[in-house]
């Protein structure tokens, strides 16, 4: 179906798309579609809502190279008195999309004791883009010095980032310093 179509309540329609192959010389191809639904209203009246659905198609050929990139940054910030947010930035410098694998954040105190070890939320990273993978800690930390380390794999390369930071009373983050 080309262009907008109108359906009666309870009715459906099919939309067909043809995607034969990736462009010549390319290892990957990308397509997206947006479907918008708006309720029928009286003439001259605006609808009370709109529903938009996004569909994405990511194709990689079997002989495509591994994605290139890795962890490019690790940040820590106070979101509220009871919450700290760690963001692991994953950058894709390759020509195909990829997903970070085995991504972990580990937080240790000044004595080397593990305070937190968890996986942040991840997703696809398109070629030439970066994605921030957040992880929230919903508790107050004692005042002191901490080390946060992010490790993971993107494509065939393992990478890591480490930051030291100080927590002041009231869960305030001070003096964040990238170590490696």
mmCIF file with all atom_site columns, C-alpha atoms in Angstrom:
data_model
loop_
_atom_site.group_PDB
_atom_site.id
_atom_site.type_symbol
_atom_site.label_atom_id
_atom_site.label_alt_id
_atom_site.label_comp_id
_atom_site.label_asym_id
_atom_site.label_entity_id
_atom_site.label_seq_id
_atom_site.pdbx_PDB_ins_code
_atom_site.Cartn_x
_atom_site.Cartn_y
_atom_site.Cartn_z
_atom_site.occupancy
_atom_site.B_iso_or_equiv
_atom_site.pdbx_formal_charge
_atom_site.auth_seq_id
_atom_site.auth_comp_id
_atom_site.auth_asym_id
_atom_site.auth_atom_id
_atom_site.pdbx_PDB_model_num
ATOM 1   C CA . UNK A 1 1   ? 0.000   0.000   0.000  1.00 0.00 ? 1   UNK A CA 1
ATOM 2   C CA . UNK A 1 2   ? 1.400   3.396   -0.921 1.00 0.00 ? 2   UNK A CA 1
ATOM 3   C CA . UNK A 1 3   ? 0.507   6.500   1.011  1.00 0.00 ? 3   UNK A CA 1
ATOM 4   C CA . UNK A 1 4   ? -2.018  6.734   3.834  1.00 0.00 ? 4   UNK A CA 1
ATOM 5   C CA . UNK A 1 5   ? -4.832  4.251   4.117  1.00 0.00 ? 5   UNK A CA 1
ATOM 6   C CA . UNK A 1 6   ? -7.919  4.381   6.289  1.00 0.00 ? 6   UNK A CA 1
ATOM 7   C CA . UNK A 1 7   ? -9.195  1.305   8.113  1.00 0.00 ? 7   UNK A CA 1
ATOM 8   C CA . UNK A 1 8   ? -12.469 0.686   9.866  1.00 0.00 ? 8   UNK A CA 1
ATOM 9   C CA . UNK A 1 9   ? -12.277 -0.412  13.518 1.00 0.00 ? 9   UNK A CA 1
ATOM 10  C CA . UNK A 1 10  ? -11.298 -4.058  13.825 1.00 0.00 ? 10  UNK A CA 1
ATOM 11  C CA . UNK A 1 11  ? -9.988  -4.239  10.239 1.00 0.00 ? 11  UNK A CA 1
ATOM 12  C CA . UNK A 1 12  ? -6.389  -4.847  9.196  1.00 0.00 ? 12  UNK A CA 1
ATOM 13  C CA . UNK A 1 13  ? -4.232  -4.515  6.123  1.00 0.00 ? 13  UNK A CA 1
ATOM 14  C CA . UNK A 1 14  ? -0.883  -5.851  4.975  1.00 0.00 ? 14  UNK A CA 1
ATOM 15  C CA . UNK A 1 15  ? 2.010   -3.790  3.785  1.00 0.00 ? 15  UNK A CA 1
ATOM 16  C CA . UNK A 1 16  ? 4.599   -5.563  1.667  1.00 0.00 ? 16  UNK A CA 1
ATOM 17  C CA . UNK A 1 17  ? 8.167   -4.429  1.188  1.00 0.00 ? 17  UNK A CA 1
ATOM 18  C CA . UNK A 1 18  ? 10.821  -6.048  -0.933 1.00 0.00 ? 18  UNK A CA 1
ATOM 19  C CA . UNK A 1 19  ? 14.404  -6.099  0.241  1.00 0.00 ? 19  UNK A CA 1
ATOM 20  C CA . UNK A 1 20  ? 16.456  -8.209  -2.126 1.00 0.00 ? 20  UNK A CA 1
ATOM 21  C CA . UNK A 1 21  ? 20.119  -7.665  -1.208 1.00 0.00 ? 21  UNK A CA 1
ATOM 22  C CA . UNK A 1 22  ? 22.567  -5.291  0.396  1.00 0.00 ? 22  UNK A CA 1
ATOM 23  C CA . UNK A 1 23  ? 23.956  -2.513  -1.823 1.00 0.00 ? 23  UNK A CA 1
ATOM 24  C CA . UNK A 1 24  ? 26.888  -3.517  -4.021 1.00 0.00 ? 24  UNK A CA 1
ATOM 25  C CA . UNK A 1 25  ? 30.136  -3.661  -2.082 1.00 0.00 ? 25  UNK A CA 1
ATOM 26  C CA . UNK A 1 26  ? 28.432  -3.240  1.295  1.00 0.00 ? 26  UNK A CA 1
ATOM 27  C CA . UNK A 1 27  ? 28.346  -5.757  4.142  1.00 0.00 ? 27  UNK A CA 1
ATOM 28  C CA . UNK A 1 28  ? 25.237  -4.347  5.778  1.00 0.00 ? 28  UNK A CA 1
ATOM 29  C CA . UNK A 1 29  ? 22.005  -2.553  4.971  1.00 0.00 ? 29  UNK A CA 1
ATOM 30  C CA . UNK A 1 30  ? 19.439  -0.712  7.044  1.00 0.00 ? 30  UNK A CA 1
ATOM 31  C CA . UNK A 1 31  ? 15.774  0.120   6.552  1.00 0.00 ? 31  UNK A CA 1
ATOM 32  C CA . UNK A 1 32  ? 13.146  1.702   8.775  1.00 0.00 ? 32  UNK A CA 1
ATOM 33  C CA . UNK A 1 33  ? 9.393   2.170   8.607  1.00 0.00 ? 33  UNK A CA 1
ATOM 34  C CA . UNK A 1 34  ? 7.038   4.301   10.658 1.00 0.00 ? 34  UNK A CA 1
ATOM 35  C CA . UNK A 1 35  ? 3.377   3.353   11.021 1.00 0.00 ? 35  UNK A CA 1
ATOM 36  C CA . UNK A 1 36  ? 1.100   6.016   12.441 1.00 0.00 ? 36  UNK A CA 1
ATOM 37  C CA . UNK A 1 37  ? -2.439  5.399   13.690 1.00 0.00 ? 37  UNK A CA 1
ATOM 38  C CA . UNK A 1 38  ? -4.840  8.250   14.380 1.00 0.00 ? 38  UNK A CA 1
ATOM 39  C CA . UNK A 1 39  ? -8.413  7.754   15.605 1.00 0.00 ? 39  UNK A CA 1
ATOM 40  C CA . UNK A 1 40  ? -11.213 8.961   13.364 1.00 0.00 ? 40  UNK A CA 1
ATOM 41  C CA . UNK A 1 41  ? -12.685 12.247  14.584 1.00 0.00 ? 41  UNK A CA 1
ATOM 42  C CA . UNK A 1 42  ? -15.428 14.635  13.558 1.00 0.00 ? 42  UNK A CA 1
ATOM 43  C CA . UNK A 1 43  ? -14.487 17.100  10.838 1.00 0.00 ? 43  UNK A CA 1
ATOM 44  C CA . UNK A 1 44  ? -12.480 20.023  12.258 1.00 0.00 ? 44  UNK A CA 1
ATOM 45  C CA . UNK A 1 45  ? -11.655 18.237  15.544 1.00 0.00 ? 45  UNK A CA 1
ATOM 46  C CA . UNK A 1 46  ? -8.145  17.163  16.461 1.00 0.00 ? 46  UNK A CA 1
ATOM 47  C CA . UNK A 1 47  ? -7.548  13.569  17.578 1.00 0.00 ? 47  UNK A CA 1
ATOM 48  C CA . UNK A 1 48  ? -6.902  13.023  21.269 1.00 0.00 ? 48  UNK A CA 1
ATOM 49  C CA . UNK A 1 49  ? -3.861  10.824  20.566 1.00 0.00 ? 49  UNK A CA 1
ATOM 50  C CA . UNK A 1 50  ? -1.578  9.426   17.874 1.00 0.00 ? 50  UNK A CA 1
ATOM 51  C CA . UNK A 1 51  ? 0.114   6.060   17.925 1.00 0.00 ? 51  UNK A CA 1
ATOM 52  C CA . UNK A 1 52  ? 3.472   5.730   16.142 1.00 0.00 ? 52  UNK A CA 1
ATOM 53  C CA . UNK A 1 53  ? 5.291   2.443   15.702 1.00 0.00 ? 53  UNK A CA 1
ATOM 54  C CA . UNK A 1 54  ? 8.854   2.266   14.443 1.00 0.00 ? 54  UNK A CA 1
ATOM 55  C CA . UNK A 1 55  ? 10.150  -0.817  12.723 1.00 0.00 ? 55  UNK A CA 1
ATOM 56  C CA . UNK A 1 56  ? 13.836  -1.253  11.953 1.00 0.00 ? 56  UNK A CA 1
ATOM 57  C CA . UNK A 1 57  ? 15.492  -3.838  9.766  1.00 0.00 ? 57  UNK A CA 1
ATOM 58  C CA . UNK A 1 58  ? 19.211  -4.451  10.263 1.00 0.00 ? 58  UNK A CA 1
ATOM 59  C CA . UNK A 1 59  ? 20.839  -6.851  7.809  1.00 0.00 ? 59  UNK A CA 1
ATOM 60  C CA . UNK A 1 60  ? 24.403  -8.096  7.877  1.00 0.00 ? 60  UNK A CA 1
ATOM 61  C CA . UNK A 1 61  ? 25.780  -10.489 5.275  1.00 0.00 ? 61  UNK A CA 1
ATOM 62  C CA . UNK A 1 62  ? 27.337  -13.759 6.510  1.00 0.00 ? 62  UNK A CA 1
ATOM 63  C CA . UNK A 1 63  ? 30.799  -12.658 5.341  1.00 0.00 ? 63  UNK A CA 1
ATOM 64  C CA . UNK A 1 64  ? 30.550  -9.195  6.933  1.00 0.00 ? 64  UNK A CA 1
ATOM 65  C CA . UNK A 1 65  ? 33.481  -8.096  9.062  1.00 0.00 ? 65  UNK A CA 1
ATOM 66  C CA . UNK A 1 66  ? 33.133  -7.845  12.824 1.00 0.00 ? 66  UNK A CA 1
ATOM 67  C CA . UNK A 1 67  ? 32.075  -4.429  14.114 1.00 0.00 ? 67  UNK A CA 1
ATOM 68  C CA . UNK A 1 68  ? 35.024  -2.288  15.246 1.00 0.00 ? 68  UNK A CA 1
ATOM 69  C CA . UNK A 1 69  ? 35.062  -0.062  18.284 1.00 0.00 ? 69  UNK A CA 1
ATOM 70  C CA . UNK A 1 70  ? 34.634  -0.496  21.991 1.00 0.00 ? 70  UNK A CA 1
ATOM 71  C CA . UNK A 1 71  ? 34.189  1.317   25.282 1.00 0.00 ? 71  UNK A CA 1
ATOM 72  C CA . UNK A 1 72  ? 35.181  4.946   24.758 1.00 0.00 ? 72  UNK A CA 1
ATOM 73  C CA . UNK A 1 73  ? 34.095  6.451   28.096 1.00 0.00 ? 73  UNK A CA 1
ATOM 74  C CA . UNK A 1 74  ? 32.704  5.753   31.548 1.00 0.00 ? 74  UNK A CA 1
ATOM 75  C CA . UNK A 1 75  ? 30.965  8.509   33.495 1.00 0.00 ? 75  UNK A CA 1
ATOM 76  C CA . UNK A 1 76  ? 29.352  8.749   36.910 1.00 0.00 ? 76  UNK A CA 1
ATOM 77  C CA . UNK A 1 77  ? 26.826  11.366  38.024 1.00 0.00 ? 77  UNK A CA 1
ATOM 78  C CA . UNK A 1 78  ? 24.435  11.976  40.889 1.00 0.00 ? 78  UNK A CA 1
ATOM 79  C CA . UNK A 1 79  ? 20.854  11.845  39.627 1.00 0.00 ? 79  UNK A CA 1
ATOM 80  C CA . UNK A 1 80  ? 19.188  12.281  43.032 1.00 0.00 ? 80  UNK A CA 1
ATOM 81  C CA . UNK A 1 81  ? 20.056  11.937  46.709 1.00 0.00 ? 81  UNK A CA 1
ATOM 82  C CA . UNK A 1 82  ? 19.393  8.198   46.502 1.00 0.00 ? 82  UNK A CA 1
ATOM 83  C CA . UNK A 1 83  ? 20.655  7.483   42.977 1.00 0.00 ? 83  UNK A CA 1
ATOM 84  C CA . UNK A 1 84  ? 23.939  7.478   41.062 1.00 0.00 ? 84  UNK A CA 1
ATOM 85  C CA . UNK A 1 85  ? 24.054  6.838   37.309 1.00 0.00 ? 85  UNK A CA 1
ATOM 86  C CA . UNK A 1 86  ? 26.952  5.163   35.543 1.00 0.00 ? 86  UNK A CA 1
ATOM 87  C CA . UNK A 1 87  ? 27.089  5.483   31.737 1.00 0.00 ? 87  UNK A CA 1
ATOM 88  C CA . UNK A 1 88  ? 29.256  3.265   29.585 1.00 0.00 ? 88  UNK A CA 1
ATOM 89  C CA . UNK A 1 89  ? 29.738  4.825   26.144 1.00 0.00 ? 89  UNK A CA 1
ATOM 90  C CA . UNK A 1 90  ? 30.273  2.292   23.348 1.00 0.00 ? 90  UNK A CA 1
ATOM 91  C CA . UNK A 1 91  ? 31.522  3.660   20.006 1.00 0.00 ? 91  UNK A CA 1
ATOM 92  C CA . UNK A 1 92  ? 31.232  1.866   16.654 1.00 0.00 ? 92  UNK A CA 1
ATOM 93  C CA . UNK A 1 93  ? 34.042  2.870   14.261 1.00 0.00 ? 93  UNK A CA 1
ATOM 94  C CA . UNK A 1 94  ? 33.336  0.060   11.787 1.00 0.00 ? 94  UNK A CA 1
ATOM 95  C CA . UNK A 1 95  ? 31.102  -0.360  8.766  1.00 0.00 ? 95  UNK A CA 1
ATOM 96  C CA . UNK A 1 96  ? 28.507  -2.736  10.248 1.00 0.00 ? 96  UNK A CA 1
ATOM 97  C CA . UNK A 1 97  ? 26.208  -2.603  13.268 1.00 0.00 ? 97  UNK A CA 1
ATOM 98  C CA . UNK A 1 98  ? 26.946  -4.556  16.417 1.00 0.00 ? 98  UNK A CA 1
ATOM 99  C CA . UNK A 1 99  ? 25.920  -5.216  19.991 1.00 0.00 ? 99  UNK A CA 1
ATOM 100 C CA . UNK A 1 100 ? 28.155  -4.856  23.056 1.00 0.00 ? 100 UNK A CA 1
ATOM 101 C CA . UNK A 1 101 ? 28.671  -8.242  24.675 1.00 0.00 ? 101 UNK A CA 1
ATOM 102 C CA . UNK A 1 102 ? 29.459  -9.149  28.281 1.00 0.00 ? 102 UNK A CA 1
ATOM 103 C CA . UNK A 1 103 ? 29.266  -5.484  29.285 1.00 0.00 ? 103 UNK A CA 1
ATOM 104 C CA . UNK A 1 104 ? 29.756  -5.136  33.054 1.00 0.00 ? 104 UNK A CA 1
ATOM 105 C CA . UNK A 1 105 ? 30.268  -2.312  35.544 1.00 0.00 ? 105 UNK A CA 1
ATOM 106 C CA . UNK A 1 106 ? 32.125  -3.030  38.759 1.00 0.00 ? 106 UNK A CA 1
ATOM 107 C CA . UNK A 1 107 ? 32.310  -0.548  41.618 1.00 0.00 ? 107 UNK A CA 1
ATOM 108 C CA . UNK A 1 108 ? 34.878  -0.993  44.390 1.00 0.00 ? 108 UNK A CA 1
ATOM 109 C CA . UNK A 1 109 ? 35.563  1.066   47.500 1.00 0.00 ? 109 UNK A CA 1
ATOM 110 C CA . UNK A 1 110 ? 38.982  2.305   48.667 1.00 0.00 ? 110 UNK A CA 1
ATOM 111 C CA . UNK A 1 111 ? 39.674  -1.048  50.371 1.00 0.00 ? 111 UNK A CA 1
ATOM 112 C CA . UNK A 1 112 ? 39.032  -2.989  47.157 1.00 0.00 ? 112 UNK A CA 1
ATOM 113 C CA . UNK A 1 113 ? 35.687  -4.420  48.279 1.00 0.00 ? 113 UNK A CA 1
ATOM 114 C CA . UNK A 1 114 ? 33.092  -4.825  45.527 1.00 0.00 ? 114 UNK A CA 1
ATOM 115 C CA . UNK A 1 115 ? 30.098  -2.580  46.152 1.00 0.00 ? 115 UNK A CA 1
ATOM 116 C CA . UNK A 1 116 ? 28.302  -3.265  42.859 1.00 0.00 ? 116 UNK A CA 1
ATOM 117 C CA . UNK A 1 117 ? 28.750  -5.542  39.863 1.00 0.00 ? 117 UNK A CA 1
ATOM 118 C CA . UNK A 1 118 ? 26.039  -5.501  37.227 1.00 0.00 ? 118 UNK A CA 1
ATOM 119 C CA . UNK A 1 119 ? 25.334  -5.308  33.505 1.00 0.00 ? 119 UNK A CA 1
ATOM 120 C CA . UNK A 1 120 ? 24.018  -2.007  32.120 1.00 0.00 ? 120 UNK A CA 1
ATOM 121 C CA . UNK A 1 121 ? 21.189  -1.858  29.573 1.00 0.00 ? 121 UNK A CA 1
ATOM 122 C CA . UNK A 1 122 ? 22.597  -2.300  26.057 1.00 0.00 ? 122 UNK A CA 1
ATOM 123 C CA . UNK A 1 123 ? 21.358  -2.287  22.482 1.00 0.00 ? 123 UNK A CA 1
ATOM 124 C CA . UNK A 1 124 ? 22.475  -2.041  18.881 1.00 0.00 ? 124 UNK A CA 1
ATOM 125 C CA . UNK A 1 125 ? 25.208  0.453   17.916 1.00 0.00 ? 125 UNK A CA 1
ATOM 126 C CA . UNK A 1 126 ? 25.002  1.552   14.279 1.00 0.00 ? 126 UNK A CA 1
ATOM 127 C CA . UNK A 1 127 ? 28.146  2.224   12.211 1.00 0.00 ? 127 UNK A CA 1
ATOM 128 C CA . UNK A 1 128 ? 29.712  5.595   13.007 1.00 0.00 ? 128 UNK A CA 1
ATOM 129 C CA . UNK A 1 129 ? 27.552  6.105   16.099 1.00 0.00 ? 129 UNK A CA 1
ATOM 130 C CA . UNK A 1 130 ? 27.937  5.747   19.840 1.00 0.00 ? 130 UNK A CA 1
ATOM 131 C CA . UNK A 1 131 ? 25.517  4.543   22.482 1.00 0.00 ? 131 UNK A CA 1
ATOM 132 C CA . UNK A 1 132 ? 25.384  5.291   26.205 1.00 0.00 ? 132 UNK A CA 1
ATOM 133 C CA . UNK A 1 133 ? 24.507  2.204   28.236 1.00 0.00 ? 133 UNK A CA 1
ATOM 134 C CA . UNK A 1 134 ? 23.164  3.362   31.633 1.00 0.00 ? 134 UNK A CA 1
ATOM 135 C CA . UNK A 1 135 ? 23.242  1.624   34.995 1.00 0.00 ? 135 UNK A CA 1
ATOM 136 C CA . UNK A 1 136 ? 21.600  3.154   38.074 1.00 0.00 ? 136 UNK A CA 1
ATOM 137 C CA . UNK A 1 137 ? 22.616  2.508   41.673 1.00 0.00 ? 137 UNK A CA 1
ATOM 138 C CA . UNK A 1 138 ? 19.632  3.162   43.944 1.00 0.00 ? 138 UNK A CA 1
ATOM 139 C CA . UNK A 1 139 ? 21.354  3.649   47.277 1.00 0.00 ? 139 UNK A CA 1
ATOM 140 C CA . UNK A 1 140 ? 23.554  6.057   49.150 1.00 0.00 ? 140 UNK A CA 1
ATOM 141 C CA . UNK A 1 141 ? 27.265  5.367   49.240 1.00 0.00 ? 141 UNK A CA 1
ATOM 142 C CA . UNK A 1 142 ? 29.405  6.165   52.244 1.00 0.00 ? 142 UNK A CA 1
ATOM 143 C CA . UNK A 1 143 ? 31.657  9.164   51.823 1.00 0.00 ? 143 UNK A CA 1
ATOM 144 C CA . UNK A 1 144 ? 34.996  8.086   50.368 1.00 0.00 ? 144 UNK A CA 1
ATOM 145 C CA . UNK A 1 145 ? 36.914  7.180   47.242 1.00 0.00 ? 145 UNK A CA 1
ATOM 146 C CA . UNK A 1 146 ? 35.596  4.633   44.758 1.00 0.00 ? 146 UNK A CA 1
ATOM 147 C CA . UNK A 1 147 ? 36.736  3.058   41.502 1.00 0.00 ? 147 UNK A CA 1
ATOM 148 C CA . UNK A 1 148 ? 34.314  2.197   38.704 1.00 0.00 ? 148 UNK A CA 1
ATOM 149 C CA . UNK A 1 149 ? 35.448  -0.180  35.959 1.00 0.00 ? 149 UNK A CA 1
ATOM 150 C CA . UNK A 1 150 ? 33.533  -1.011  32.787 1.00 0.00 ? 150 UNK A CA 1
ATOM 151 C CA . UNK A 1 151 ? 34.553  -4.051  30.733 1.00 0.00 ? 151 UNK A CA 1
ATOM 152 C CA . UNK A 1 152 ? 33.059  -5.600  27.646 1.00 0.00 ? 152 UNK A CA 1
ATOM 153 C CA . UNK A 1 153 ? 33.487  -6.785  24.110 1.00 0.00 ? 153 UNK A CA 1
ATOM 154 C CA . UNK A 1 154 ? 32.432  -5.122  20.863 1.00 0.00 ? 154 UNK A CA 1
ATOM 155 C CA . UNK A 1 155 ? 33.085  -7.228  17.800 1.00 0.00 ? 155 UNK A CA 1
ATOM 156 C CA . UNK A 1 156 ? 36.249  -9.214  18.427 1.00 0.00 ? 156 UNK A CA 1
ATOM 157 C CA . UNK A 1 157 ? 37.908  -6.630  20.699 1.00 0.00 ? 157 UNK A CA 1
ATOM 158 C CA . UNK A 1 158 ? 37.697  -6.505  24.496 1.00 0.00 ? 158 UNK A CA 1
ATOM 159 C CA . UNK A 1 159 ? 37.944  -3.064  26.036 1.00 0.00 ? 159 UNK A CA 1
ATOM 160 C CA . UNK A 1 160 ? 37.659  -1.313  29.369 1.00 0.00 ? 160 UNK A CA 1
ATOM 161 C CA . UNK A 1 161 ? 37.474  2.070   31.030 1.00 0.00 ? 161 UNK A CA 1
ATOM 162 C CA . UNK A 1 162 ? 38.243  2.941   34.641 1.00 0.00 ? 162 UNK A CA 1
ATOM 163 C CA . UNK A 1 163 ? 37.404  6.085   36.630 1.00 0.00 ? 163 UNK A CA 1
ATOM 164 C CA . UNK A 1 164 ? 38.142  7.060   40.212 1.00 0.00 ? 164 UNK A CA 1
ATOM 165 C CA . UNK A 1 165 ? 35.703  9.352   41.983 1.00 0.00 ? 165 UNK A CA 1
ATOM 166 C CA . UNK A 1 166 ? 35.005  10.706  45.427 1.00 0.00 ? 166 UNK A CA 1
ATOM 167 C CA . UNK A 1 167 ? 31.617  10.652  47.126 1.00 0.00 ? 167 UNK A CA 1
ATOM 168 C CA . UNK A 1 168 ? 30.992  13.455  49.617 1.00 0.00 ? 168 UNK A CA 1
ATOM 169 C CA . UNK A 1 169 ? 28.283  13.344  52.295 1.00 0.00 ? 169 UNK A CA 1
ATOM 170 C CA . UNK A 1 170 ? 24.782  13.386  50.797 1.00 0.00 ? 170 UNK A CA 1
ATOM 171 C CA . UNK A 1 171 ? 25.810  11.080  47.930 1.00 0.00 ? 171 UNK A CA 1
ATOM 172 C CA . UNK A 1 172 ? 27.421  13.998  46.074 1.00 0.00 ? 172 UNK A CA 1
ATOM 173 C CA . UNK A 1 173 ? 29.957  13.021  43.430 1.00 0.00 ? 173 UNK A CA 1
ATOM 174 C CA . UNK A 1 174 ? 33.223  14.951  43.471 1.00 0.00 ? 174 UNK A CA 1
ATOM 175 C CA . UNK A 1 175 ? 36.437  14.836  41.464 1.00 0.00 ? 175 UNK A CA 1
ATOM 176 C CA . UNK A 1 176 ? 35.834  12.203  38.792 1.00 0.00 ? 176 UNK A CA 1
ATOM 177 C CA . UNK A 1 177 ? 39.164  11.211  37.188 1.00 0.00 ? 177 UNK A CA 1
ATOM 178 C CA . UNK A 1 178 ? 39.670  8.820   34.289 1.00 0.00 ? 178 UNK A CA 1
ATOM 179 C CA . UNK A 1 179 ? 42.371  6.289   35.122 1.00 0.00 ? 179 UNK A CA 1
ATOM 180 C CA . UNK A 1 180 ? 42.555  4.246   31.898 1.00 0.00 ? 180 UNK A CA 1
#
